[in-house]
Coordinates of C-alpha atoms in Angstrom, one line a residue:
Chain A
M1 CA 33.7 22.5 -9.1
S2 CA 31.3 24.7 -11.2
L3 CA 28.3 26.3 -9.4
H4 CA 25.8 24.1 -11.3
E5 CA 27.4 21.0 -9.9
L6 CA 27.2 22.0 -6.3
S7 CA 24.7 20.3 -3.9
I8 CA 22.1 22.5 -2.4
F9 CA 23.9 22.1 0.9
D10 CA 27.2 23.5 -0.5
L11 CA 25.5 26.1 -2.6
R12 CA 23.5 27.3 0.4
R13 CA 26.7 27.5 2.5
R14 CA 28.4 29.7 -0.1
I15 CA 25.3 31.9 -0.6
A16 CA 24.9 32.4 3.1
A17 CA 28.5 33.3 3.5
G18 CA 28.1 35.9 0.7
E19 CA 30.6 34.1 -1.6
V20 CA 28.0 33.4 -4.2
T21 CA 24.9 35.5 -5.1
P22 CA 21.5 34.0 -6.0
L23 CA 21.9 35.6 -9.4
E24 CA 25.2 33.7 -10.0
A25 CA 23.5 30.5 -8.9
C26 CA 20.5 31.2 -11.2
D27 CA 22.8 32.1 -14.2
A28 CA 24.8 29.0 -13.7
A29 CA 21.7 26.8 -14.0
L30 CA 20.5 28.8 -17.0
A31 CA 23.9 28.5 -18.7
Q32 CA 23.7 24.7 -18.2
I33 CA 20.2 24.6 -19.7
E34 CA 21.6 26.5 -22.7
A35 CA 24.5 24.0 -23.0
R36 CA 22.7 20.7 -22.5
D37 CA 19.0 21.1 -23.0
R38 CA 19.1 21.1 -26.8
D39 CA 20.1 17.5 -26.5
V40 CA 18.2 16.5 -23.3
H41 CA 14.9 18.4 -23.8
A42 CA 14.1 18.4 -20.1
F43 CA 12.3 21.7 -20.2
L44 CA 9.0 22.7 -21.8
D45 CA 9.4 26.3 -20.7
V46 CA 12.3 28.2 -19.2
H47 CA 11.4 31.2 -17.1
A48 CA 14.8 32.9 -17.5
A49 CA 13.7 36.6 -17.1
H50 CA 11.4 35.9 -14.2
A51 CA 14.1 33.7 -12.5
R52 CA 16.7 36.4 -12.8
D53 CA 14.2 39.0 -11.4
S54 CA 13.5 36.7 -8.5
A55 CA 17.3 36.3 -7.9
R56 CA 17.7 40.1 -7.9
N57 CA 14.8 40.6 -5.5
L58 CA 16.4 38.1 -3.1
M59 CA 19.6 40.0 -3.2
A60 CA 17.9 43.4 -2.8
S61 CA 16.0 42.2 0.3
G62 CA 18.9 40.4 1.7
K63 CA 16.7 37.3 2.2
G64 CA 18.7 35.2 -0.2
R65 CA 21.4 34.7 2.3
S66 CA 19.1 33.6 5.2
L67 CA 16.2 31.7 3.7
P68 CA 16.5 27.9 3.8
L69 CA 16.6 27.6 0.0
G70 CA 17.6 31.1 -0.8
G71 CA 19.0 31.3 -4.3
I72 CA 18.5 27.6 -5.1
P73 CA 17.4 27.1 -8.8
V74 CA 14.6 24.6 -9.0
A75 CA 12.5 23.1 -11.8
I76 CA 8.8 22.2 -11.7
K77 CA 7.1 19.3 -13.4
D78 CA 4.6 20.8 -15.8
N79 CA 1.6 19.4 -14.1
M80 CA 1.9 21.8 -11.3
C81 CA 0.4 25.3 -11.6
V82 CA 2.6 28.4 -11.6
E83 CA 0.5 31.5 -11.9
G84 CA 0.8 33.4 -15.1
T85 CA 2.9 30.8 -17.0
P86 CA 1.7 28.0 -19.2
T87 CA 0.9 24.6 -17.6
T88 CA 0.5 21.9 -20.2
C89 CA 0.6 18.5 -18.5
G90 CA 2.4 17.4 -21.6
S91 CA -0.9 17.5 -23.4
R92 CA -2.4 19.4 -26.3
I93 CA -5.8 19.6 -24.6
L94 CA -4.7 22.4 -22.3
G95 CA -3.9 24.6 -25.2
K96 CA -2.5 28.0 -24.0
Y97 CA -3.9 27.5 -20.5
Q98 CA -2.2 29.8 -17.9
P99 CA -3.4 28.9 -14.4
P100 CA -4.6 31.9 -12.3
Y101 CA -3.1 30.4 -9.2
T102 CA 0.1 28.7 -7.9
A103 CA 0.4 25.2 -6.5
T104 CA 1.1 25.2 -2.7
A105 CA 4.2 23.1 -3.2
V106 CA 5.7 25.6 -5.6
A107 CA 4.6 28.6 -3.3
R108 CA 6.4 26.9 -0.4
L109 CA 9.6 26.6 -2.4
R110 CA 9.4 30.2 -3.4
D111 CA 8.6 31.3 0.2
A112 CA 11.8 29.5 1.2
G113 CA 13.8 31.5 -1.3
A114 CA 14.1 28.9 -4.2
I115 CA 14.1 30.3 -7.7
V116 CA 11.8 28.6 -10.2
I117 CA 13.7 28.4 -13.4
G118 CA 11.2 26.5 -15.6
K119 CA 8.7 23.8 -16.2
T120 CA 9.8 20.3 -17.1
N121 CA 8.6 17.6 -19.6
L122 CA 6.4 14.7 -18.6
D123 CA 4.3 11.9 -20.0
E124 CA 0.9 13.4 -20.8
F125 CA -1.0 13.8 -17.6
A126 CA 1.8 11.8 -15.8
M127 CA 0.7 8.7 -17.6
G128 CA 3.8 6.8 -18.6
S129 CA 7.2 5.5 -17.6
S130 CA 9.4 7.0 -20.2
T131 CA 8.4 10.6 -20.9
E132 CA 7.7 9.5 -24.5
N133 CA 4.0 10.2 -24.1
S134 CA 4.6 13.9 -24.0
A135 CA 2.8 15.8 -26.8
F136 CA 5.9 17.9 -27.1
G137 CA 8.4 15.2 -27.8
P138 CA 10.5 13.0 -25.5
T139 CA 13.1 13.9 -23.0
R140 CA 16.4 12.1 -23.4
N141 CA 18.5 10.5 -20.7
P142 CA 21.5 12.8 -19.9
W143 CA 23.7 9.7 -19.4
D144 CA 22.9 8.3 -22.9
L145 CA 20.9 10.3 -25.3
S146 CA 19.6 7.3 -27.1
R147 CA 17.8 6.2 -24.0
A148 CA 14.7 7.3 -22.0
P149 CA 15.0 9.1 -18.7
G150 CA 12.1 7.2 -17.3
G151 CA 8.8 8.8 -16.4
S152 CA 6.5 10.2 -15.9
S153 CA 8.6 13.0 -14.3
G154 CA 11.4 12.4 -16.8
G155 CA 12.1 16.1 -17.4
S156 CA 12.5 16.9 -13.7
A157 CA 14.8 13.9 -13.2
A158 CA 16.9 14.8 -16.3
A159 CA 17.1 18.5 -15.3
V160 CA 18.7 17.6 -11.9
S161 CA 20.9 14.9 -13.4
A162 CA 22.4 17.2 -16.0
G163 CA 23.0 20.0 -13.5
M164 CA 20.3 22.3 -15.0
A165 CA 18.7 22.6 -11.6
A166 CA 19.8 21.8 -8.1
A167 CA 16.4 20.3 -7.3
S168 CA 13.1 19.7 -8.9
L169 CA 9.5 18.7 -8.1
G170 CA 7.8 15.6 -9.5
S171 CA 4.6 13.8 -8.9
D172 CA 4.5 10.1 -8.1
T173 CA 1.3 8.0 -8.7
G174 CA 2.9 4.6 -9.4
G175 CA 6.7 5.4 -9.4
S176 CA 6.8 8.6 -11.5
I177 CA 9.5 10.2 -9.2
R178 CA 11.5 7.1 -8.1
Q179 CA 11.8 5.3 -11.4
P180 CA 13.1 8.3 -13.4
A181 CA 15.4 9.2 -10.5
A182 CA 16.9 5.6 -10.8
L183 CA 17.3 5.8 -14.5
C184 CA 18.9 9.3 -14.4
G185 CA 21.2 8.6 -11.4
V186 CA 19.6 11.1 -8.9
V187 CA 17.7 10.9 -5.7
G188 CA 13.9 10.9 -6.0
M189 CA 11.5 10.7 -3.1
K190 CA 7.8 10.1 -2.8
P191 CA 6.7 11.2 0.7
T192 CA 3.9 9.5 2.7
Y193 CA 0.5 10.1 1.1
G194 CA -0.8 13.3 2.6
R195 CA 2.6 14.8 3.5
V196 CA 2.7 17.4 0.7
S197 CA -0.3 19.5 -0.4
R198 CA -1.6 18.7 -3.9
Y199 CA -3.4 22.0 -4.3
G200 CA -2.4 23.1 -7.8
L201 CA -1.3 19.7 -9.0
V202 CA -3.4 18.5 -11.9
A203 CA -5.0 15.3 -10.5
F204 CA -4.3 11.9 -12.1
A205 CA -5.4 9.3 -9.4
S206 CA -6.4 11.1 -6.2
S207 CA -5.9 8.2 -3.8
L208 CA -2.3 7.6 -5.1
D209 CA -0.8 11.0 -6.3
Q210 CA 1.9 12.6 -4.2
I211 CA 4.4 15.4 -4.9
G212 CA 8.0 15.0 -4.0
P213 CA 11.6 16.2 -4.7
F214 CA 14.4 15.2 -6.9
A215 CA 18.0 16.2 -5.8
R216 CA 21.5 14.9 -6.3
T217 CA 22.0 13.9 -2.7
V218 CA 19.7 12.5 0.1
E219 CA 20.6 15.5 2.2
D220 CA 19.4 17.8 -0.5
A221 CA 16.2 15.9 -0.9
A222 CA 15.7 16.2 2.9
L223 CA 16.3 20.0 2.8
V224 CA 13.6 20.4 0.1
L225 CA 11.3 18.1 1.9
N226 CA 11.6 20.2 5.0
V227 CA 10.1 23.1 3.1
L228 CA 7.4 21.1 1.2
C229 CA 5.6 19.2 3.9
G230 CA 2.7 20.2 6.1
K231 CA -1.0 20.8 6.3
D232 CA -2.6 23.0 3.7
E233 CA -6.2 24.2 4.2
R234 CA -6.6 24.0 0.4
D235 CA -6.0 20.3 0.3
A236 CA -8.3 18.3 2.5
T237 CA -6.1 15.2 2.1
S238 CA -2.9 16.9 3.4
A239 CA -1.9 15.6 6.7
S240 CA -1.7 17.6 10.0
T241 CA 1.1 15.3 11.3
P242 CA 4.0 17.4 12.7
V243 CA 6.9 18.0 10.3
P244 CA 10.3 17.3 11.9
D245 CA 13.7 18.4 10.6
F246 CA 14.3 15.6 8.1
T247 CA 18.1 16.2 8.1
A248 CA 18.4 15.5 11.8
E249 CA 19.4 11.8 11.6
L250 CA 21.3 11.8 8.3
G251 CA 24.7 11.6 9.9
K252 CA 23.9 8.4 11.9
S253 CA 25.5 5.2 10.7
L254 CA 23.5 2.2 9.5
K255 CA 24.3 0.3 12.7
G256 CA 21.2 -1.2 14.1
V257 CA 19.0 -0.4 11.1
R258 CA 16.9 -3.4 10.1
I259 CA 16.6 -3.7 6.4
G260 CA 13.9 -6.0 5.1
V261 CA 14.3 -7.5 1.6
P262 CA 11.5 -9.4 -0.1
W263 CA 13.8 -11.8 -2.0
E264 CA 11.0 -13.9 -3.3
F265 CA 9.2 -10.9 -4.9
L266 CA 12.5 -9.8 -6.6
G267 CA 13.1 -13.2 -7.9
S268 CA 11.7 -13.2 -11.4
H269 CA 11.6 -9.6 -12.2
V270 CA 15.1 -8.2 -12.1
D271 CA 17.8 -7.6 -14.8
T272 CA 21.3 -9.1 -13.9
S273 CA 23.0 -5.7 -13.8
V274 CA 20.4 -4.3 -11.4
R275 CA 20.5 -7.4 -9.2
T276 CA 24.3 -7.2 -9.0
A277 CA 24.3 -3.6 -7.9
F278 CA 21.5 -4.2 -5.4
D279 CA 23.2 -7.2 -3.8
R280 CA 26.5 -5.4 -3.6
T281 CA 24.9 -2.4 -1.8
I282 CA 22.9 -4.6 0.6
D283 CA 26.2 -6.4 1.5
A284 CA 28.0 -3.0 2.0
A285 CA 25.1 -1.9 4.3
K286 CA 25.6 -5.1 6.4
K287 CA 29.3 -4.2 6.7
E288 CA 28.3 -0.8 8.2
G289 CA 26.3 -2.6 10.8
A290 CA 22.8 -2.9 9.2
T291 CA 20.8 -6.1 9.9
V292 CA 19.3 -7.6 6.8
V293 CA 16.2 -9.7 7.2
E294 CA 14.0 -11.5 4.7
V295 CA 10.4 -10.2 4.5
A296 CA 7.4 -11.5 2.5
L297 CA 5.1 -9.4 0.4
P298 CA 2.9 -12.2 -0.9
N299 CA 0.4 -10.0 -2.6
A300 CA 2.9 -7.5 -4.2
D301 CA 2.7 -9.5 -7.4
F302 CA -0.9 -8.4 -7.8
G303 CA 0.1 -4.8 -7.3
L304 CA 0.5 -3.9 -11.0
A305 CA -2.9 -5.3 -12.0
A306 CA -4.6 -3.6 -9.0
Y307 CA -2.9 -0.4 -9.8
Y308 CA -4.0 -0.3 -13.5
I309 CA -7.6 -0.7 -12.3
V310 CA -7.6 1.8 -9.4
A311 CA -5.4 4.4 -11.0
N312 CA -7.3 4.4 -14.4
A313 CA -10.7 4.3 -12.7
E314 CA -9.8 7.5 -10.8
A315 CA -8.2 9.0 -13.9
S316 CA -11.3 8.5 -16.0
A317 CA -13.2 10.6 -13.5
N318 CA -10.4 13.2 -12.9
L319 CA -9.9 13.8 -16.6
A320 CA -13.6 14.4 -17.3
R321 CA -12.9 18.0 -16.6
F322 CA -11.0 18.4 -19.8
D323 CA -14.0 19.0 -22.1
G324 CA -13.2 22.2 -24.0
I325 CA -15.6 24.4 -22.0
R326 CA -13.7 26.2 -19.2
Y327 CA -10.1 26.3 -20.4
G328 CA -7.7 24.9 -23.0
H329 CA -8.4 23.5 -26.4
R330 CA -11.9 23.4 -27.9
T331 CA -12.6 21.7 -31.3
P332 CA -13.6 24.0 -34.1
K333 CA -15.4 21.1 -35.7
A334 CA -18.4 20.5 -33.6
Q335 CA -21.8 22.2 -33.6
A336 CA -23.6 20.7 -30.6
L337 CA -22.5 20.2 -27.0
V338 CA -21.8 16.5 -26.7
E339 CA -20.0 16.5 -30.0
T340 CA -17.9 19.3 -28.6
Y341 CA -16.8 17.2 -25.7
S342 CA -16.1 14.1 -27.8
K343 CA -14.2 15.8 -30.6
T344 CA -12.2 18.1 -28.2
R345 CA -11.1 15.0 -26.3
E346 CA -10.3 13.1 -29.5
E347 CA -8.1 16.0 -30.7
G348 CA -6.6 16.9 -27.3
F349 CA -5.7 13.6 -25.7
G350 CA -2.8 11.4 -26.9
R351 CA -2.9 7.6 -27.3
E352 CA -1.9 6.5 -23.8
V353 CA -4.4 8.9 -22.1
K354 CA -7.2 7.6 -24.3
R355 CA -6.3 4.0 -23.6
R356 CA -6.3 4.7 -19.8
V357 CA -9.4 6.7 -19.7
L358 CA -11.2 4.0 -21.7
L359 CA -9.9 1.3 -19.5
G360 CA -10.9 3.2 -16.4
T361 CA -14.4 3.7 -17.9
Y362 CA -14.6 0.0 -18.6
V363 CA -13.7 -1.2 -15.1
L364 CA -16.2 1.2 -13.6
S365 CA -19.0 0.4 -16.1
A366 CA -22.2 -1.6 -15.2
G367 CA -21.5 -5.3 -14.7
Y368 CA -17.8 -5.0 -14.2
Y369 CA -17.4 -2.9 -11.1
D370 CA -17.3 -5.8 -8.6
A371 CA -15.1 -8.0 -10.8
Y372 CA -12.5 -5.3 -11.3
Y373 CA -12.7 -2.2 -9.2
R374 CA -13.9 -3.7 -5.9
R375 CA -11.5 -6.6 -6.2
A376 CA -8.6 -4.3 -6.9
Q377 CA -9.4 -2.3 -3.8
Q378 CA -9.5 -5.5 -1.8
V379 CA -6.1 -6.4 -3.1
R380 CA -5.0 -3.0 -2.1
S381 CA -6.0 -3.8 1.5
L382 CA -4.0 -7.0 1.3
I383 CA -0.9 -5.1 0.1
I384 CA -1.3 -2.6 2.9
S385 CA -1.3 -5.5 5.4
D386 CA 1.7 -7.2 3.8
F387 CA 3.7 -4.1 4.5
A388 CA 2.4 -3.8 8.0
T389 CA 3.5 -7.3 8.7
A390 CA 6.9 -6.7 7.1
F391 CA 7.5 -3.6 9.3
E392 CA 7.1 -5.7 12.4
R393 CA 10.5 -7.2 11.5
C394 CA 12.3 -4.3 9.9
D395 CA 12.6 -0.5 9.8
V396 CA 12.8 -0.1 6.0
V397 CA 12.1 -2.4 3.1
A398 CA 14.7 -2.4 0.3
M399 CA 14.1 -3.3 -3.4
P400 CA 15.5 -2.3 -6.7
T401 CA 13.6 0.8 -7.9
S402 CA 13.3 -0.4 -11.5
P403 CA 13.9 -3.9 -12.9
T404 CA 16.2 -2.5 -15.6
P405 CA 18.5 0.5 -16.2
A406 CA 17.4 3.1 -18.8
F407 CA 16.0 1.5 -21.9
K408 CA 16.3 2.8 -25.5
L409 CA 13.8 5.4 -26.7
G410 CA 11.1 3.6 -28.7
D411 CA 11.8 0.2 -27.3
K412 CA 8.6 -0.2 -25.3
T413 CA 6.2 2.3 -26.9
D414 CA 4.3 -0.3 -28.9
D415 CA 3.6 -2.6 -26.0
P416 CA 1.8 -0.9 -23.1
I417 CA 2.1 -3.9 -20.8
L418 CA 5.9 -4.2 -21.2
M419 CA 6.0 -0.5 -20.4
Y420 CA 3.9 -1.0 -17.2
L421 CA 6.3 -3.6 -15.9
N422 CA 8.8 -0.9 -15.3
D423 CA 6.8 0.0 -12.2
V424 CA 6.4 -3.4 -10.6
F425 CA 8.5 -2.4 -7.6
T426 CA 7.3 1.2 -7.1
I427 CA 3.5 0.6 -7.5
P428 CA 2.9 -1.3 -4.3
V429 CA 4.3 1.7 -2.3
N430 CA 1.6 4.0 -3.7
L431 CA -1.1 1.5 -3.2
A432 CA -0.1 1.4 0.5
G433 CA 0.4 5.2 0.8
L434 CA 3.9 4.7 2.2
P435 CA 7.0 6.9 1.7
G436 CA 9.7 5.6 -0.8
I437 CA 13.0 6.9 -2.0
S438 CA 15.3 5.9 -4.8
V439 CA 19.1 6.3 -4.3
P440 CA 21.7 5.7 -7.0
C441 CA 23.6 2.5 -6.0
G442 CA 25.9 1.7 -9.0
L443 CA 26.4 1.7 -12.7
S444 CA 25.6 -1.1 -15.2
P445 CA 28.3 -2.4 -17.5
E446 CA 27.0 0.2 -20.1
A447 CA 27.7 2.9 -17.5
L448 CA 24.0 3.5 -16.9
P449 CA 22.9 4.4 -13.3
I450 CA 21.0 1.9 -11.2
G451 CA 18.7 2.9 -8.3
L452 CA 17.9 1.2 -5.0
Q453 CA 14.5 1.9 -3.5
L454 CA 13.9 2.1 0.3
I455 CA 10.4 2.1 1.7
G456 CA 9.5 3.4 5.1
R457 CA 6.6 3.4 7.6
A458 CA 3.9 6.0 7.1
F459 CA 5.2 9.4 8.2
D460 CA 8.5 8.0 9.3
E461 CA 10.5 9.8 6.6
T462 CA 13.2 10.5 9.3
T463 CA 14.2 6.8 9.5
L464 CA 13.8 6.3 5.8
L465 CA 16.1 9.3 5.0
R466 CA 18.7 8.1 7.6
A467 CA 18.8 4.7 5.9
A468 CA 18.9 6.3 2.5
A469 CA 21.8 8.5 3.4
G470 CA 23.6 5.3 4.7
M471 CA 23.0 3.5 1.4
E472 CA 24.3 6.5 -0.4
R473 CA 27.4 6.4 1.7
V474 CA 28.2 2.7 1.1
A475 CA 27.0 2.6 -2.6
D476 CA 29.4 2.3 -5.5
F477 CA 28.3 5.6 -7.1
S478 CA 29.9 9.0 -7.0
R479 CA 27.6 10.9 -4.5
G480 CA 26.0 14.0 -6.0
A481 CA 27.5 13.6 -9.5
V482 CA 26.1 15.4 -12.5
A483 CA 25.7 13.1 -15.5
P484 CA 28.9 13.1 -17.6
L485 CA 28.5 14.4 -21.1
P486 CA 27.5 11.4 -23.2
K487 CA 28.8 10.5 -26.7
G488 CA 26.9 12.4 -29.4
A489 CA 26.2 15.4 -27.1
R490 CA 26.3 18.7 -29.0
A491 CA 27.7 20.7 -26.0
Chain B
M1 CA -20.0 -12.6 -17.7
S2 CA -18.1 -11.9 -20.9
N3 CA -14.9 -9.8 -20.6
K4 CA -14.2 -9.9 -24.3
I5 CA -13.2 -6.5 -25.6
D6 CA -14.5 -6.1 -29.2
R7 CA -15.3 -3.2 -31.4
D8 CA -18.8 -2.8 -30.0
V9 CA -17.5 -2.6 -26.4
V10 CA -15.0 0.1 -27.5
H11 CA -17.7 2.1 -29.3
H12 CA -19.8 1.9 -26.1
L13 CA -16.8 3.2 -24.1
E14 CA -16.2 6.0 -26.6
R15 CA -19.7 7.2 -25.8
L16 CA -19.4 6.8 -22.0
A17 CA -16.0 8.5 -21.9
R18 CA -17.0 11.2 -24.4
I19 CA -13.9 10.5 -26.6
D20 CA -14.3 9.9 -30.3
L21 CA -11.8 7.5 -31.8
S22 CA -10.6 7.3 -35.4
P23 CA -11.1 3.9 -37.1
D24 CA -7.4 3.2 -36.7
E25 CA -7.6 4.0 -33.0
V26 CA -10.6 1.7 -32.6
E27 CA -8.6 -1.2 -34.1
M28 CA -5.6 -0.5 -32.0
I29 CA -7.4 0.1 -28.7
T30 CA -9.6 -2.9 -29.1
E31 CA -6.5 -5.1 -29.4
Q32 CA -4.6 -3.3 -26.6
L33 CA -7.5 -3.1 -24.1
G34 CA -8.2 -6.8 -24.7
R35 CA -4.6 -7.5 -23.7
I36 CA -4.6 -5.2 -20.7
V37 CA -7.9 -6.6 -19.4
G38 CA -6.4 -10.1 -19.9
F39 CA -3.4 -8.9 -17.8
V40 CA -5.5 -7.5 -15.0
E41 CA -7.5 -10.8 -14.9
K42 CA -4.7 -12.2 -12.7
L43 CA -6.4 -10.5 -9.8
Q44 CA -9.0 -13.2 -9.9
A45 CA -6.3 -15.4 -8.4
A46 CA -6.0 -13.2 -5.2
N47 CA -7.7 -14.5 -2.2
V48 CA -9.9 -11.5 -1.2
E49 CA -12.6 -13.3 0.7
G50 CA -13.8 -11.2 3.7
I51 CA -11.3 -8.4 2.9
E52 CA -12.6 -4.9 3.1
P53 CA -11.8 -2.7 0.1
T54 CA -9.6 0.3 0.5
S55 CA -11.2 3.1 -1.4
A56 CA -9.4 6.1 -0.1
M57 CA -6.1 6.7 1.6
S58 CA -6.1 8.7 4.8
H59 CA -3.9 8.7 7.7
E60 CA -5.8 11.4 9.6
A61 CA -7.4 10.3 12.9
T62 CA -10.3 12.8 12.5
E63 CA -12.0 14.6 9.7
H64 CA -10.8 18.1 9.5
V65 CA -13.1 20.9 8.6
R66 CA -11.8 24.3 7.7
D67 CA -12.9 27.3 9.8
D68 CA -16.1 28.9 8.3
V69 CA -14.7 32.2 7.3
V70 CA -15.1 34.1 4.0
T71 CA -11.9 34.3 2.0
S72 CA -11.2 35.7 -1.4
S73 CA -11.7 33.5 -4.5
L74 CA -10.3 33.7 -8.0
D75 CA -11.1 36.8 -10.0
R76 CA -14.0 36.0 -12.4
A77 CA -12.6 37.9 -15.4
V78 CA -9.3 36.1 -15.1
V79 CA -11.0 32.7 -14.9
L80 CA -13.3 33.5 -17.8
G81 CA -10.2 34.8 -19.7
Q82 CA -9.0 31.2 -20.0
A83 CA -12.2 29.9 -21.6
P84 CA -12.4 29.1 -25.3
D85 CA -15.6 31.1 -25.4
A86 CA -17.2 33.3 -22.7
T87 CA -19.7 36.1 -22.6
Q88 CA -19.7 38.7 -19.8
E89 CA -20.2 36.6 -16.7
Y90 CA -20.6 33.1 -18.2
F91 CA -18.9 30.3 -20.1
R92 CA -20.5 30.0 -23.5
V93 CA -21.2 26.5 -24.9
P94 CA -22.6 25.3 -28.2
R95 CA -26.3 24.5 -28.2
V96 CA -27.4 21.6 -26.1
I97 CA -30.6 20.4 -27.7
G98 CA -32.2 20.6 -31.1
K99 CA -30.5 21.1 -34.4
A100 CA -27.1 22.7 -34.6
D101 CA -28.3 25.7 -36.8
E102 CA -27.5 29.1 -35.4

């Protein structure tokens, strides 16, 4: 097995034993980027020289062998700040912006010995489900280059899927980690709201956004999560809840785990290939001793509508800061101040961002606030209580991650509502602030990966990860696999 | 209450959101916002009577306030270095009132 294909767990074992150096691990990832990223376009910026310097420093200090992520190459979604390198958010409006500080999540990875090898592509400001809304061109799915990797963290998912990084960071506001993880055949996790500091993450919807890891195995995701979580004085919404060792219970069987499935909610939304893989995996979990119970999420069907009001209302406020004054692009065409704002934003924002900011502005505007925004927040309360009721009967809730496998690039770009339907199963989890994880559970007849989503109680990532590791074990998918080279690849 | 999204509504939103749109974009966004607003109308079917809205998500039992100690902040020159236009200690903006003649 080549170095770039190794799990974090295996790579760490070899680095700790002195069999592999951090520089070799780093170079293997960079070579894989060289080989596959011309086709995939997962990266907006590769920090090759800096990454190799970091690897050498880890070797010189001897820390590479002992730190928990020593020598592990990681990629970062380009809406998180890394000091001294461009952060674009997939947008033209940030121009040549180079943040003067580093996001806490990235700093924690580095402190643990991880090597940041580059920044990954995304839908502009994380608004989208296909990475086609990037101002710098789409990312392609490593399993099939004619298809989308999902989004908005499509670059981070594709980078891990194609073996260009052992792990990566994404952000998840309505499914932006879990859905691309499903479409690219990797593990993607959104921790409980508040688990991971968002200092240095460019805000989209502040009551929903959460940073989380992509990796090729559940165990690897747990190893990264161990480093990411915890209180940060720089983010008032970060939680002071103690952080356990998330790998502690991964070896336990599914025996006694109660899995709740909202069969009625799944009913009308799911593609046959996804339903087949989902049912097969649930049956396999039963054989390993899990108990499967039916749960009801009667208000989950309202989730999508509530989300597009709440998220876009918050986005319209958060994105007000991009006005051409303090950083990024400023229009050369305006003479007065207000005109400067309006023209800068016209030139800098792409279509989907304009659409969402205008929708958010509309639902918050005079006369419509109660009908839309307040009602959406009430529906949010109903969804929170639906999950609370479900968790009286089960330990985790299972659903497909995405209703379909990866779709063709361009298929849904003309119809925003069709695109939004991708997130029907992931959005309720953000509205309720719960942890969720997507695990590969099979392949479609066209050999496209399919993801199974598990949802846990707030701050009970330990149980969630144990169940996810169990699903990974029983699923009909080669655990930890790098996406095979697809037809038409140039490598 | 009329929820109809027409060109006048979109022009009003352009001003509120400080985003100019090209004539093509106005046409497209009028049509699409109309459909999206139609889609979110389904919320009217939810039974929300007596339900408190959730406006923020917090699992913390108590509000946490940071210790009141002075810490370093970002370097001013570095921050101003990112601005499209700055002068010494300030961000510089185009004129706010009056005619736009220099």
